[in-house]
Short mmCIF file of C-alpha atoms and ligand atoms in Angstrom, two decimals:
data_model
loop_
_atom_site.label_atom_id
_atom_site.label_comp_id
_atom_site.label_asym_id
_atom_site.label_seq_id
_atom_site.Cartn_x
_atom_site.Cartn_y
_atom_site.Cartn_z
CA MET Y 11 164.45 138.98 207.41
CA TYR Y 12 163.38 141.21 204.57
CA SER Y 13 167.00 142.04 204.01
CA ASN Y 14 167.33 138.51 202.51
CA THR Y 15 165.53 139.45 199.34
CA PRO Y 16 165.23 143.21 199.13
CA LEU Y 17 165.80 143.13 195.33
CA GLN Y 18 162.92 140.73 194.91
CA TYR Y 19 160.69 143.05 196.79
CA LEU Y 20 161.86 146.07 195.02
CA ASN Y 21 161.17 144.24 191.71
CA ASP Y 22 157.76 143.29 192.93
CA ILE Y 23 156.86 146.79 194.03
CA SER Y 24 158.16 148.53 190.94
CA ALA Y 25 155.97 146.26 188.81
CA TRP Y 26 152.74 147.75 190.09
CA VAL Y 27 153.53 150.97 191.73
CA SER Y 28 153.78 153.19 188.68
CA CYS Y 29 151.29 151.48 186.54
CA VAL Y 30 148.18 150.84 188.68
CA GLN Y 31 145.94 153.82 187.92
CA ASN Y 32 142.92 152.63 189.83
CA SER Y 33 142.94 153.77 193.37
CA LYS Y 34 140.66 150.91 194.31
CA GLN Y 35 143.24 148.36 193.40
CA LEU Y 36 146.17 150.01 195.09
CA PRO Y 37 145.32 149.52 198.79
CA GLY Y 38 145.17 145.68 198.46
CA LEU Y 39 148.63 145.68 196.77
CA ILE Y 40 150.03 147.96 199.42
CA VAL Y 41 149.01 146.03 202.47
CA ASN Y 42 149.84 142.68 201.04
CA THR Y 43 153.28 143.82 199.99
CA ALA Y 44 153.79 145.47 203.38
CA ALA Y 45 152.86 142.39 205.27
CA ARG Y 46 154.99 140.04 203.17
CA MET Y 47 158.00 142.25 203.11
CA MET Y 48 158.06 143.01 206.78
CA GLN Y 49 157.19 139.55 207.74
CA ALA Y 50 154.26 140.95 209.79
CA ARG Y 51 151.12 139.07 210.90
CA ALA Y 52 148.93 141.84 209.48
CA SER Y 53 149.03 145.13 207.75
CA SER Y 54 146.45 147.83 207.41
CA LEU Y 55 146.02 150.97 205.45
CA LEU Y 56 144.03 153.82 206.83
CA LEU Y 57 143.03 156.89 204.83
CA VAL Y 58 142.05 160.34 206.02
CA ASP Y 59 138.48 160.96 205.19
CA GLU Y 60 137.31 163.90 203.17
CA ASP Y 61 136.31 165.81 206.22
CA GLY Y 62 139.99 165.65 207.36
CA GLN Y 63 138.90 164.61 210.87
CA THR Y 64 138.75 160.83 210.67
CA LEU Y 65 141.03 157.97 209.63
CA LYS Y 66 139.16 155.14 207.95
CA PHE Y 67 140.31 151.59 207.66
CA GLU Y 68 140.60 151.16 203.90
CA ILE Y 69 141.87 147.64 204.01
CA THR Y 70 143.60 145.01 206.16
CA THR Y 71 145.31 141.74 205.33
CA GLY Y 72 144.31 138.46 207.02
CA PRO Y 73 141.10 136.99 208.40
CA LYS Y 74 139.70 140.22 209.88
CA LYS Y 75 139.60 142.00 206.51
CA ASN Y 76 135.87 142.63 206.48
CA GLU Y 77 135.23 143.30 210.15
CA ILE Y 78 137.75 146.13 210.32
CA LYS Y 79 136.25 148.11 207.44
CA LYS Y 80 133.53 149.60 209.59
CA HIS Y 81 135.95 150.99 212.15
CA GLU Y 82 137.46 154.39 212.15
CA LEU Y 83 139.66 156.61 214.39
CA LYS Y 84 139.60 160.35 215.08
CA ILE Y 85 142.80 162.03 214.03
CA GLY Y 86 144.91 161.90 217.19
CA GLN Y 87 143.13 158.79 218.46
CA GLY Y 88 145.05 155.57 218.95
CA ILE Y 89 148.50 154.93 217.56
CA ALA Y 90 147.64 155.30 213.90
CA GLY Y 91 145.62 158.38 214.71
CA HIS Y 92 148.68 159.78 216.57
CA VAL Y 93 150.87 159.22 213.52
CA ALA Y 94 148.26 160.89 211.31
CA LYS Y 95 148.34 163.86 213.57
CA THR Y 96 152.07 164.33 214.04
CA GLY Y 97 153.20 163.02 210.61
CA GLU Y 98 156.04 161.16 212.26
CA PRO Y 99 156.60 157.39 212.03
CA LEU Y 100 156.23 155.47 215.27
CA ILE Y 101 157.04 152.01 216.79
CA VAL Y 102 155.27 150.67 219.80
CA LYS Y 103 156.84 147.51 221.01
CA ASP Y 104 154.20 146.66 223.54
CA VAL Y 105 150.82 148.28 222.94
CA SER Y 106 149.44 147.25 226.34
CA LYS Y 107 151.96 149.63 227.94
CA ASP Y 108 151.19 152.53 225.68
CA LYS Y 109 148.38 154.75 226.80
CA ARG Y 110 147.76 155.93 223.22
CA TRP Y 111 146.71 152.43 222.30
CA TYR Y 112 142.97 152.32 221.39
CA LYS Y 113 142.01 148.89 222.26
CA THR Y 114 138.42 148.88 221.38
CA ILE Y 115 139.12 147.95 217.75
CA SER Y 116 141.33 144.91 218.32
CA ASP Y 117 138.97 143.71 221.07
CA ASP Y 118 136.02 144.16 218.86
CA ILE Y 119 137.59 142.11 215.97
CA ALA Y 120 139.23 139.76 218.44
CA PHE Y 121 142.75 140.30 217.07
CA LYS Y 122 145.40 140.20 219.69
CA THR Y 123 148.07 142.77 218.99
CA LYS Y 124 151.38 143.20 220.70
CA SER Y 125 153.57 145.45 218.65
CA ILE Y 126 152.77 147.98 215.97
CA ALA Y 127 154.86 150.11 213.45
CA CYS Y 128 153.12 153.00 211.66
CA SER Y 129 154.38 155.29 208.81
CA PRO Y 130 152.45 158.30 207.65
CA LEU Y 131 151.40 158.52 203.97
CA LYS Y 132 152.06 162.04 202.76
CA ILE Y 133 151.52 163.96 199.60
CA SER Y 134 153.80 167.04 199.97
CA GLU Y 135 152.93 168.18 203.40
CA ASP Y 136 149.45 166.78 203.55
CA ILE Y 137 148.88 163.61 205.46
CA ILE Y 138 146.56 161.41 203.52
CA GLY Y 139 146.77 158.29 205.62
CA VAL Y 140 148.86 155.81 207.64
CA LEU Y 141 150.32 152.45 206.78
CA GLN Y 142 150.59 150.10 209.71
CA ILE Y 143 152.00 146.65 210.39
CA ILE Y 144 151.30 144.45 213.36
CA ASP Y 145 153.59 141.94 215.07
CA ARG Y 146 156.45 140.16 213.43
CA LYS Y 147 155.75 136.53 212.56
CA ASP Y 148 158.82 135.48 214.59
CA GLY Y 149 157.51 137.15 217.80
CA GLN Y 150 160.23 139.72 217.86
CA PRO Y 151 159.28 143.39 218.20
CA PHE Y 152 159.80 145.66 215.26
CA ASP Y 153 162.95 147.76 215.37
CA ASP Y 154 164.16 150.97 213.92
CA ASN Y 155 165.48 149.27 210.76
CA ASP Y 156 161.99 147.87 210.04
CA LEU Y 157 160.58 151.30 210.53
CA ASN Y 158 163.03 152.83 207.96
CA VAL Y 159 162.06 150.21 205.36
CA LEU Y 160 158.29 150.78 206.08
CA ASN Y 161 158.89 154.49 205.75
CA VAL Y 162 160.49 154.28 202.37
CA PHE Y 163 157.82 151.92 201.22
CA ALA Y 164 155.07 154.31 202.51
CA ASN Y 165 156.59 157.18 200.58
CA VAL Y 166 156.51 155.18 197.34
CA CYS Y 167 152.93 154.24 198.10
CA SER Y 168 151.88 157.87 198.74
CA LYS Y 169 153.14 158.82 195.28
CA ALA Y 170 151.36 155.88 193.72
CA ILE Y 171 148.02 156.86 195.41
CA ASN Y 172 148.63 160.42 194.39
CA ASN Y 173 149.14 159.49 190.79
CA ALA Y 174 146.19 157.18 190.73
CA ARG Y 175 143.93 159.86 192.20
CA LYS Y 176 145.16 162.38 189.62
CA VAL Y 177 144.53 160.01 186.76
CA GLU Y 178 141.07 159.30 188.07
CA GLU Y 179 140.28 162.94 188.51
CA ALA Y 180 141.43 163.66 184.95
CA ASN Y 181 139.30 160.73 183.60
CA ARG Y 182 136.31 162.04 185.57
CA LYS Y 183 136.80 165.53 184.17
CA ASN Y 184 137.30 164.28 180.77
CA ARG Y 185 133.99 162.34 180.97
CA GLU Y 186 132.18 165.34 182.30
CA LEU Y 187 133.46 167.54 179.44
CA THR Y 188 132.64 164.98 176.84
CA ASP Y 189 129.17 164.70 178.20
CA GLN Y 190 128.82 168.46 178.35
CA ILE Y 191 129.90 168.94 174.78
CA ALA Y 192 127.57 166.10 173.66
CA LYS Y 193 124.70 167.84 175.47
CA MET Y 194 125.62 171.23 174.11
CA HIS Y 195 125.50 170.10 170.50
CA LYS Y 196 122.89 167.57 171.15
CA ILE Y 197 124.58 164.94 169.00
CA VAL Y 198 122.82 162.00 170.66
CA GLY Y 199 124.06 158.54 169.99
CA LYS Y 200 126.04 155.67 171.44
CA SER Y 201 126.66 153.61 168.37
CA PRO Y 202 130.26 153.25 167.33
CA GLY Y 203 129.70 155.09 164.01
CA VAL Y 204 128.37 158.20 165.70
CA LYS Y 205 131.01 158.13 168.46
CA LYS Y 206 133.72 157.84 165.74
CA ALA Y 207 132.16 160.78 163.91
CA VAL Y 208 131.97 162.87 167.02
CA SER Y 209 135.48 162.10 168.12
CA ASP Y 210 136.89 162.84 164.64
CA GLY Y 211 134.94 166.07 164.61
CA LEU Y 212 136.34 167.09 168.00
CA LYS Y 213 139.90 166.23 166.89
CA VAL Y 214 139.75 168.35 163.75
CA ALA Y 215 137.60 171.08 165.24
CA ASP Y 216 140.34 173.54 166.30
CA THR Y 217 142.43 173.36 163.11
CA ARG Y 218 142.04 175.07 159.74
CA ALA Y 219 141.58 171.86 157.92
CA SER Y 220 138.66 171.62 155.47
CA VAL Y 221 136.09 169.05 156.48
CA LEU Y 222 133.89 167.17 154.23
CA ILE Y 223 130.76 165.65 155.97
CA LEU Y 224 129.14 162.76 154.23
CA GLY Y 225 125.79 161.28 155.09
CA GLU Y 226 122.20 160.84 153.90
CA SER Y 227 119.79 163.62 154.30
CA GLY Y 228 118.69 164.11 157.96
CA THR Y 229 121.63 162.23 159.42
CA GLY Y 230 122.88 165.38 161.30
CA LYS Y 231 125.52 166.77 158.88
CA GLU Y 232 124.67 170.41 159.71
CA LEU Y 233 124.59 169.59 163.44
CA MET Y 234 128.12 168.21 163.03
CA ALA Y 235 129.20 171.29 161.19
CA ARG Y 236 127.97 173.40 164.12
CA MET Y 237 129.79 171.18 166.60
CA ILE Y 238 133.05 171.56 164.73
CA HIS Y 239 132.65 175.36 164.51
CA ASP Y 240 131.66 175.75 168.11
CA GLN Y 241 134.70 173.75 169.28
CA SER Y 242 137.06 175.79 167.20
CA SER Y 243 138.82 179.12 168.06
CA ARG Y 244 136.49 180.70 165.49
CA LYS Y 245 133.42 180.07 167.66
CA ASP Y 246 133.06 183.67 168.69
CA PHE Y 247 132.15 184.54 165.08
CA PRO Y 248 128.93 183.21 163.79
CA LEU Y 249 128.88 180.18 161.54
CA VAL Y 250 127.80 181.07 158.05
CA ILE Y 251 125.63 178.58 156.14
CA LEU Y 252 124.90 178.41 152.49
CA ASN Y 253 122.81 175.68 150.84
CA CYS Y 254 124.37 175.22 147.36
CA GLY Y 255 121.63 173.02 146.16
CA ALA Y 256 118.78 175.41 146.50
CA LEU Y 257 120.12 178.16 144.26
CA THR Y 258 120.55 178.84 140.60
CA GLU Y 259 124.10 179.49 139.40
CA SER Y 260 123.87 183.21 139.29
CA LEU Y 261 122.13 183.39 142.64
CA LEU Y 262 124.74 181.13 144.08
CA GLU Y 263 127.46 183.35 142.74
CA ASP Y 264 125.81 186.36 144.22
CA GLU Y 265 125.37 184.61 147.63
CA LEU Y 266 128.95 183.41 147.73
CA PHE Y 267 130.76 186.50 146.48
CA GLY Y 268 128.30 189.38 146.80
CA HIS Y 269 128.11 192.29 144.44
CA GLU Y 270 129.04 195.89 144.07
CA LYS Y 271 126.40 198.60 144.00
CA GLY Y 272 125.23 198.92 140.36
CA ALA Y 273 126.85 195.66 139.30
CA PHE Y 274 123.61 194.70 137.56
CA THR Y 275 120.12 195.96 137.11
CA GLY Y 276 118.55 195.96 140.50
CA ALA Y 277 121.83 195.92 142.40
CA SER Y 278 120.98 199.11 144.25
CA ASN Y 279 123.30 198.45 147.16
CA LEU Y 280 126.55 196.73 147.87
CA LYS Y 281 126.06 193.20 149.15
CA LYS Y 282 128.55 191.24 150.96
CA GLY Y 283 128.95 187.63 149.93
CA LYS Y 284 128.95 184.62 152.40
CA PHE Y 285 132.75 184.48 152.00
CA GLU Y 286 133.07 187.98 153.34
CA LEU Y 287 130.47 187.37 156.08
CA ALA Y 288 132.55 184.31 157.16
CA ASP Y 289 135.74 186.18 157.40
CA ASN Y 290 137.57 184.83 160.62
CA SER Y 291 134.83 182.27 160.89
CA THR Y 292 133.59 179.07 159.35
CA LEU Y 293 131.56 178.80 156.01
CA PHE Y 294 129.35 175.69 155.88
CA LEU Y 295 128.66 174.82 152.17
CA ASP Y 296 125.71 172.41 152.34
CA GLU Y 297 124.84 170.12 149.44
CA ILE Y 298 128.15 170.87 147.74
CA GLY Y 299 127.53 167.97 145.42
CA GLU Y 300 124.87 170.04 143.66
CA MET Y 301 127.18 172.85 142.69
CA SER Y 302 127.68 173.39 138.87
CA LEU Y 303 131.16 172.72 137.38
CA ASN Y 304 131.46 176.40 136.63
CA MET Y 305 130.83 177.44 140.25
CA GLN Y 306 133.19 174.67 141.33
CA THR Y 307 135.98 176.27 139.41
CA ARG Y 308 135.27 179.64 140.95
CA LEU Y 309 135.04 178.22 144.39
CA LEU Y 310 138.40 176.30 143.92
CA ARG Y 311 140.19 179.57 142.92
CA VAL Y 312 138.98 181.32 146.02
CA LEU Y 313 140.10 178.40 148.18
CA GLN Y 314 143.53 178.38 146.41
CA GLU Y 315 144.21 182.09 146.48
CA GLY Y 316 142.30 183.27 149.41
CA VAL Y 317 141.20 186.32 147.50
CA TYR Y 318 138.27 187.15 145.12
CA TYR Y 319 136.25 189.98 143.65
CA ARG Y 320 132.61 190.87 144.33
CA VAL Y 321 130.39 190.60 141.26
CA GLY Y 322 131.09 193.74 139.25
CA GLY Y 323 134.00 194.64 141.49
CA SER Y 324 137.67 195.26 140.86
CA GLN Y 325 138.90 195.38 144.38
CA ASN Y 326 140.57 192.25 145.75
CA ILE Y 327 138.81 190.89 148.82
CA LYS Y 328 140.98 188.88 151.15
CA VAL Y 329 139.40 186.68 153.73
CA ASP Y 330 140.29 184.02 156.35
CA VAL Y 331 137.65 181.37 156.03
CA ARG Y 332 137.55 177.82 157.19
CA VAL Y 333 135.39 175.75 154.92
CA ILE Y 334 133.20 172.74 156.02
CA SER Y 335 131.13 171.19 153.30
CA ALA Y 336 128.57 168.44 153.18
CA THR Y 337 126.76 166.31 150.69
CA ASN Y 338 124.43 163.30 150.54
CA LYS Y 339 125.68 162.28 147.19
CA ASP Y 340 128.32 159.60 146.53
CA ILE Y 341 130.89 162.23 145.93
CA GLU Y 342 133.63 159.90 144.82
CA LYS Y 343 131.35 158.63 142.10
CA GLU Y 344 130.59 162.14 141.07
CA VAL Y 345 134.32 162.72 140.72
CA GLU Y 346 134.61 159.60 138.71
CA ASN Y 347 131.83 160.64 136.49
CA LYS Y 348 133.49 164.11 136.08
CA ASN Y 349 130.51 165.89 137.63
CA PHE Y 350 132.66 167.02 140.45
CA ARG Y 351 136.22 168.51 139.99
CA GLU Y 352 138.78 166.12 141.48
CA ASP Y 353 141.05 168.99 142.54
CA LEU Y 354 138.19 170.66 144.46
CA TYR Y 355 137.25 167.43 146.03
CA TYR Y 356 140.78 166.99 147.40
CA ARG Y 357 140.66 170.61 148.70
CA LEU Y 358 137.44 170.02 150.54
CA ASN Y 359 138.17 166.53 151.71
CA VAL Y 360 141.14 167.08 153.89
CA VAL Y 361 139.28 165.40 156.67
CA GLN Y 362 136.29 163.36 155.88
CA ILE Y 363 133.58 162.62 158.44
CA LYS Y 364 130.95 159.95 157.65
CA ILE Y 365 127.72 160.04 159.54
CA PRO Y 366 125.87 156.67 159.41
CA SER Y 367 122.24 156.47 158.42
CA LEU Y 368 119.72 155.79 161.15
CA ILE Y 369 119.28 152.12 160.10
CA GLU Y 370 122.97 151.54 160.19
CA ARG Y 371 122.75 152.39 163.89
CA ARG Y 372 119.47 150.92 165.01
CA THR Y 373 120.69 150.90 168.59
CA ASP Y 374 120.39 154.69 168.63
CA ILE Y 375 116.76 154.88 167.57
CA LEU Y 376 115.18 154.62 170.95
CA LEU Y 377 117.86 156.74 172.54
CA LEU Y 378 117.05 159.55 169.98
CA GLY Y 379 113.32 158.82 170.18
CA ASN Y 380 113.22 159.20 173.94
CA TYR Y 381 115.49 162.32 173.62
CA PHE Y 382 113.03 164.02 171.25
CA LEU Y 383 110.08 162.84 173.31
CA GLU Y 384 111.56 164.65 176.39
CA GLN Y 385 112.07 167.64 174.25
CA PHE Y 386 108.54 167.81 172.83
CA LYS Y 387 106.86 166.84 176.05
CA LYS Y 388 108.37 170.02 177.54
CA GLU Y 389 107.53 172.08 174.52
CA GLN Y 390 103.86 170.92 174.56
CA SER Y 391 103.53 170.77 178.32
CA ARG Y 392 102.55 167.05 178.27
CA PRO Y 393 104.86 165.81 181.03
CA ASP Y 394 103.45 162.30 181.41
CA LEU Y 395 103.60 161.08 177.94
CA GLN Y 396 105.25 157.68 177.15
CA PHE Y 397 105.62 155.51 174.08
CA SER Y 398 103.46 152.35 174.24
CA GLN Y 399 105.34 149.00 173.72
CA LYS Y 400 103.79 148.64 170.24
CA THR Y 401 104.97 152.14 169.31
CA LEU Y 402 108.39 151.43 170.54
CA ASN Y 403 108.50 148.30 168.30
CA ILE Y 404 107.47 150.26 165.31
CA LEU Y 405 110.16 152.97 165.95
CA LYS Y 406 112.75 150.21 166.29
CA THR Y 407 111.88 148.33 163.15
CA TYR Y 408 110.84 151.05 160.71
CA SER Y 409 113.36 151.92 157.90
CA TRP Y 410 113.66 155.67 158.54
CA PRO Y 411 114.51 156.79 155.07
CA GLY Y 412 114.45 160.44 156.22
CA ASN Y 413 116.78 159.49 159.08
CA ILE Y 414 116.88 161.49 162.25
CA ARG Y 415 114.89 164.41 160.80
CA GLU Y 416 112.10 162.02 160.05
CA LEU Y 417 112.26 160.44 163.55
CA LYS Y 418 112.17 163.84 165.17
CA ASN Y 419 109.20 164.87 163.13
CA ALA Y 420 107.41 161.61 163.85
CA VAL Y 421 107.98 162.11 167.51
CA GLU Y 422 106.72 165.71 167.46
CA ARG Y 423 103.64 164.68 165.59
CA SER Y 424 102.90 161.85 167.89
CA VAL Y 425 103.12 164.12 170.96
CA ILE Y 426 100.69 166.53 169.36
CA MET Y 427 98.21 163.85 168.22
CA CYS Y 428 98.27 161.76 171.33
CA ASP Y 429 95.27 161.81 173.64
CA GLY Y 430 96.05 159.54 176.49
CA PRO Y 431 99.24 159.13 178.51
CA LEU Y 432 100.59 156.41 176.07
CA ILE Y 433 101.57 157.27 172.53
CA SER Y 434 100.09 154.58 170.34
CA PRO Y 435 100.95 153.61 166.72
CA GLU Y 436 98.01 155.62 165.45
CA ASP Y 437 99.69 158.77 166.70
CA LEU Y 438 102.69 158.14 164.44
CA PRO Y 439 102.70 159.56 160.83
CA PHE Y 440 100.94 157.28 158.55
CA ALA Y 441 104.17 156.33 156.67
CA VAL Y 442 105.84 155.14 159.75
CA ASN Y 443 102.85 153.22 161.18
CA ARG Y 444 101.73 151.64 157.95
CA LYS Y 445 105.09 150.25 157.08
CA ASP Y 446 105.22 148.44 160.38
CA PRO Y 447 107.29 145.35 159.50
CA GLU Y 448 105.86 143.68 162.67
CA SER Y 449 103.10 142.54 160.33
CA PHE Y 450 105.65 140.56 158.29
CA ARG Y 451 107.41 139.13 161.20
CA GLU Y 452 105.69 136.20 162.68
CA HIS Y 453 104.00 135.06 159.50
CA ASP Y 454 104.50 132.06 157.34
CA LEU Y 455 105.18 132.57 153.71
CA LYS Y 456 101.58 132.51 152.62
CA ASN Y 457 100.54 135.23 155.09
CA ALA Y 458 103.64 137.32 154.36
CA VAL Y 459 102.75 137.31 150.71
CA ILE Y 460 99.23 138.35 151.68
CA GLN Y 461 100.58 141.24 153.77
CA PHE Y 462 102.98 142.28 151.07
CA LYS Y 463 100.19 142.35 148.39
CA LYS Y 464 97.97 144.37 150.69
CA GLN Y 465 100.64 146.96 151.31
CA LEU Y 466 101.67 147.16 147.65
CA VAL Y 467 98.01 147.65 146.53
CA ILE Y 468 97.60 150.38 149.25
CA LYS Y 469 100.72 152.18 148.25
CA THR Y 470 99.81 152.09 144.59
CA LEU Y 471 96.33 153.29 145.16
CA GLU Y 472 97.71 156.15 147.23
CA SER Y 473 100.11 157.09 144.58
CA VAL Y 474 97.32 157.54 142.01
CA GLN Y 475 94.85 159.14 144.42
CA GLY Y 476 92.64 156.14 144.59
CA ASN Y 477 92.00 155.82 140.83
CA ARG Y 478 91.54 152.11 140.37
CA THR Y 479 91.95 152.02 136.53
CA HIS Y 480 95.21 153.85 136.85
CA ALA Y 481 96.34 151.65 139.71
CA ALA Y 482 95.56 148.51 137.87
CA LYS Y 483 97.73 149.75 134.98
CA VAL Y 484 100.58 150.46 137.26
CA LEU Y 485 100.33 146.91 138.78
CA LYS Y 486 99.90 145.48 135.31
CA ILE Y 487 96.66 143.63 136.34
CA GLN Y 488 93.09 143.64 135.29
CA ARG Y 489 90.89 146.25 136.93
CA THR Y 490 88.36 143.58 137.97
CA TYR Y 491 91.22 141.55 139.60
CA LEU Y 492 92.20 144.72 141.48
CA SER Y 493 88.65 145.14 142.74
CA ARG Y 494 88.75 141.59 143.96
CA LEU Y 495 92.05 142.13 145.66
CA ILE Y 496 90.72 145.14 147.42
CA THR Y 497 87.69 143.17 148.74
CA ASP Y 498 89.69 140.04 149.63
CA LEU Y 499 92.51 142.03 151.38
CA LYS Y 500 89.93 144.13 153.23
CA ILE Y 501 91.45 147.30 152.00
CA GLN Y 502 89.36 150.26 153.11
CA GLY Y 503 89.23 153.98 152.98
CA ILE Y 504 91.08 154.59 149.72
N1 ADP U 21 122.67 162.81 166.69
C1 ADP U 21 121.71 163.61 166.76
N2 ADP U 21 121.24 163.87 168.02
C2 ADP U 21 120.19 164.82 168.11
N3 ADP U 21 119.69 165.43 167.09
C3 ADP U 21 120.04 165.14 165.84
C4 ADP U 21 121.04 164.27 165.63
N4 ADP U 21 121.30 164.16 164.34
C5 ADP U 21 120.38 164.93 163.71
N5 ADP U 21 119.66 165.58 164.63
C6 ADP U 21 118.52 166.51 164.45
O1 ADP U 21 117.88 166.03 163.19
C7 ADP U 21 117.55 167.10 162.35
C8 ADP U 21 118.28 166.99 161.02
O2 ADP U 21 119.76 167.18 161.20
P1 ADP U 21 120.56 167.94 160.21
O3 ADP U 21 121.87 168.33 160.87
O4 ADP U 21 119.86 169.13 159.59
O5 ADP U 21 120.78 166.84 159.08
P2 ADP U 21 121.42 166.95 157.65
O6 ADP U 21 122.14 168.26 157.52
O7 ADP U 21 122.26 165.73 157.52
O8 ADP U 21 120.27 166.82 156.67
C9 ADP U 21 117.96 168.37 163.07
O9 ADP U 21 116.88 168.88 163.77
C10 ADP U 21 119.01 167.89 164.05
O10 ADP U 21 119.07 168.73 165.18
MG1 MG U 22 121.08 169.57 155.95
#
């Protein structure tokens, strides 16, 4: 009967067999196709269990679908078990006359069976399961021709199962590795911006390309630079870091290029510069936007030529250095304003990675907060600490101008300051707790204005160490009015 439309079945099968990569989906497709193609009353797929000793009913077509799932056979038991053992296909025209027939299952699910055809599913020489069909719809027993068709189909299915398993295994490994890497470098974050930054970082890691990392202070630029270095083939050499913002021009020159013994007064020894120390490794130039134009020119020359001289030296120093730089400045604007050399910018900016500020990824705040909490709980041996609900609300809504660094410090402080098992808002740094925008939230305009006035007055008083005359001047109000405000707004302790 199947011979009427073999092309149709082939077409059907080829549509799913090579593209279904989910091994949960395949069994259903296999048994349904087998039953339809072979005009069988039912079809089942049995898979060899991990222990290699049992055959489990993965799926069956028809009304007994669910009942059959709890059943299993030992390898060698019943007809399917026999096929799993020998690896040879088998037809039994009348099961009642075959002593291999294991009748318990069909009795149990009340499914009367007369004839069975079974084909083994094999991956190379390994038997991974059995495909079986039960009774032709027209009442005729299965013949050898049926068995041949079932066999070919079973071979195709084995390959499909194998492929799906391989893809799943690869996906699982991939997930594991990504998790592992994320843990290793501790770049915590699930927001799209951070995921993109991490995936870009991983992509470019094992190349020579210069990377420019942009982001506000405390967003994790240095952490990103470390991740890139650690994922590159240069990882066995230490990452060399230089903060360009913290040094005067002559000190920066000395740090970058080193000096010869006697190059200047006080140069009693030869000093290697960071470029030399980073030979075969990565040099992370932090706060590159702070570099003077003069130094930018010198840096560009080294990057272009790959050679330089130590201060006071005449010997060419040749190095193989990969440069990663970072800045919290709007570097394109700096280029526009001619504070940063355009040609150097292009050299450094081969790949750009932008790390979003913490308020651009609010969804990560609690994730990071809890991550740091776990860390400091361990460090301070306070295993039972938790954030109170109010504290969590403050963490979520605060503006975090210092980004992750500020959050990390806030959590550390709260763990140290906290007395009870719950971290309360008072345990947070004053700046974080005070600016709790909660106080603005559920107020009408009048109350919101009062809250705003109160906070403005507090902030101003703090900025002038409580000097009311001075504060009144800053606020451009009379000193007497300020005193009244302080009383009315119930401001205390300043
Ligand atoms: N995504 C993150 N996951 C975990 N810790 C982070 C993350 N981003 C930053 N940190 C931590 O925050 C602090 C500041 O990060 P850092 O890389 O020095 O920022 P930047 O260089 O941008 O100023 C470091 O202690 C760093 O480990
Ligand atoms: Mg930094």
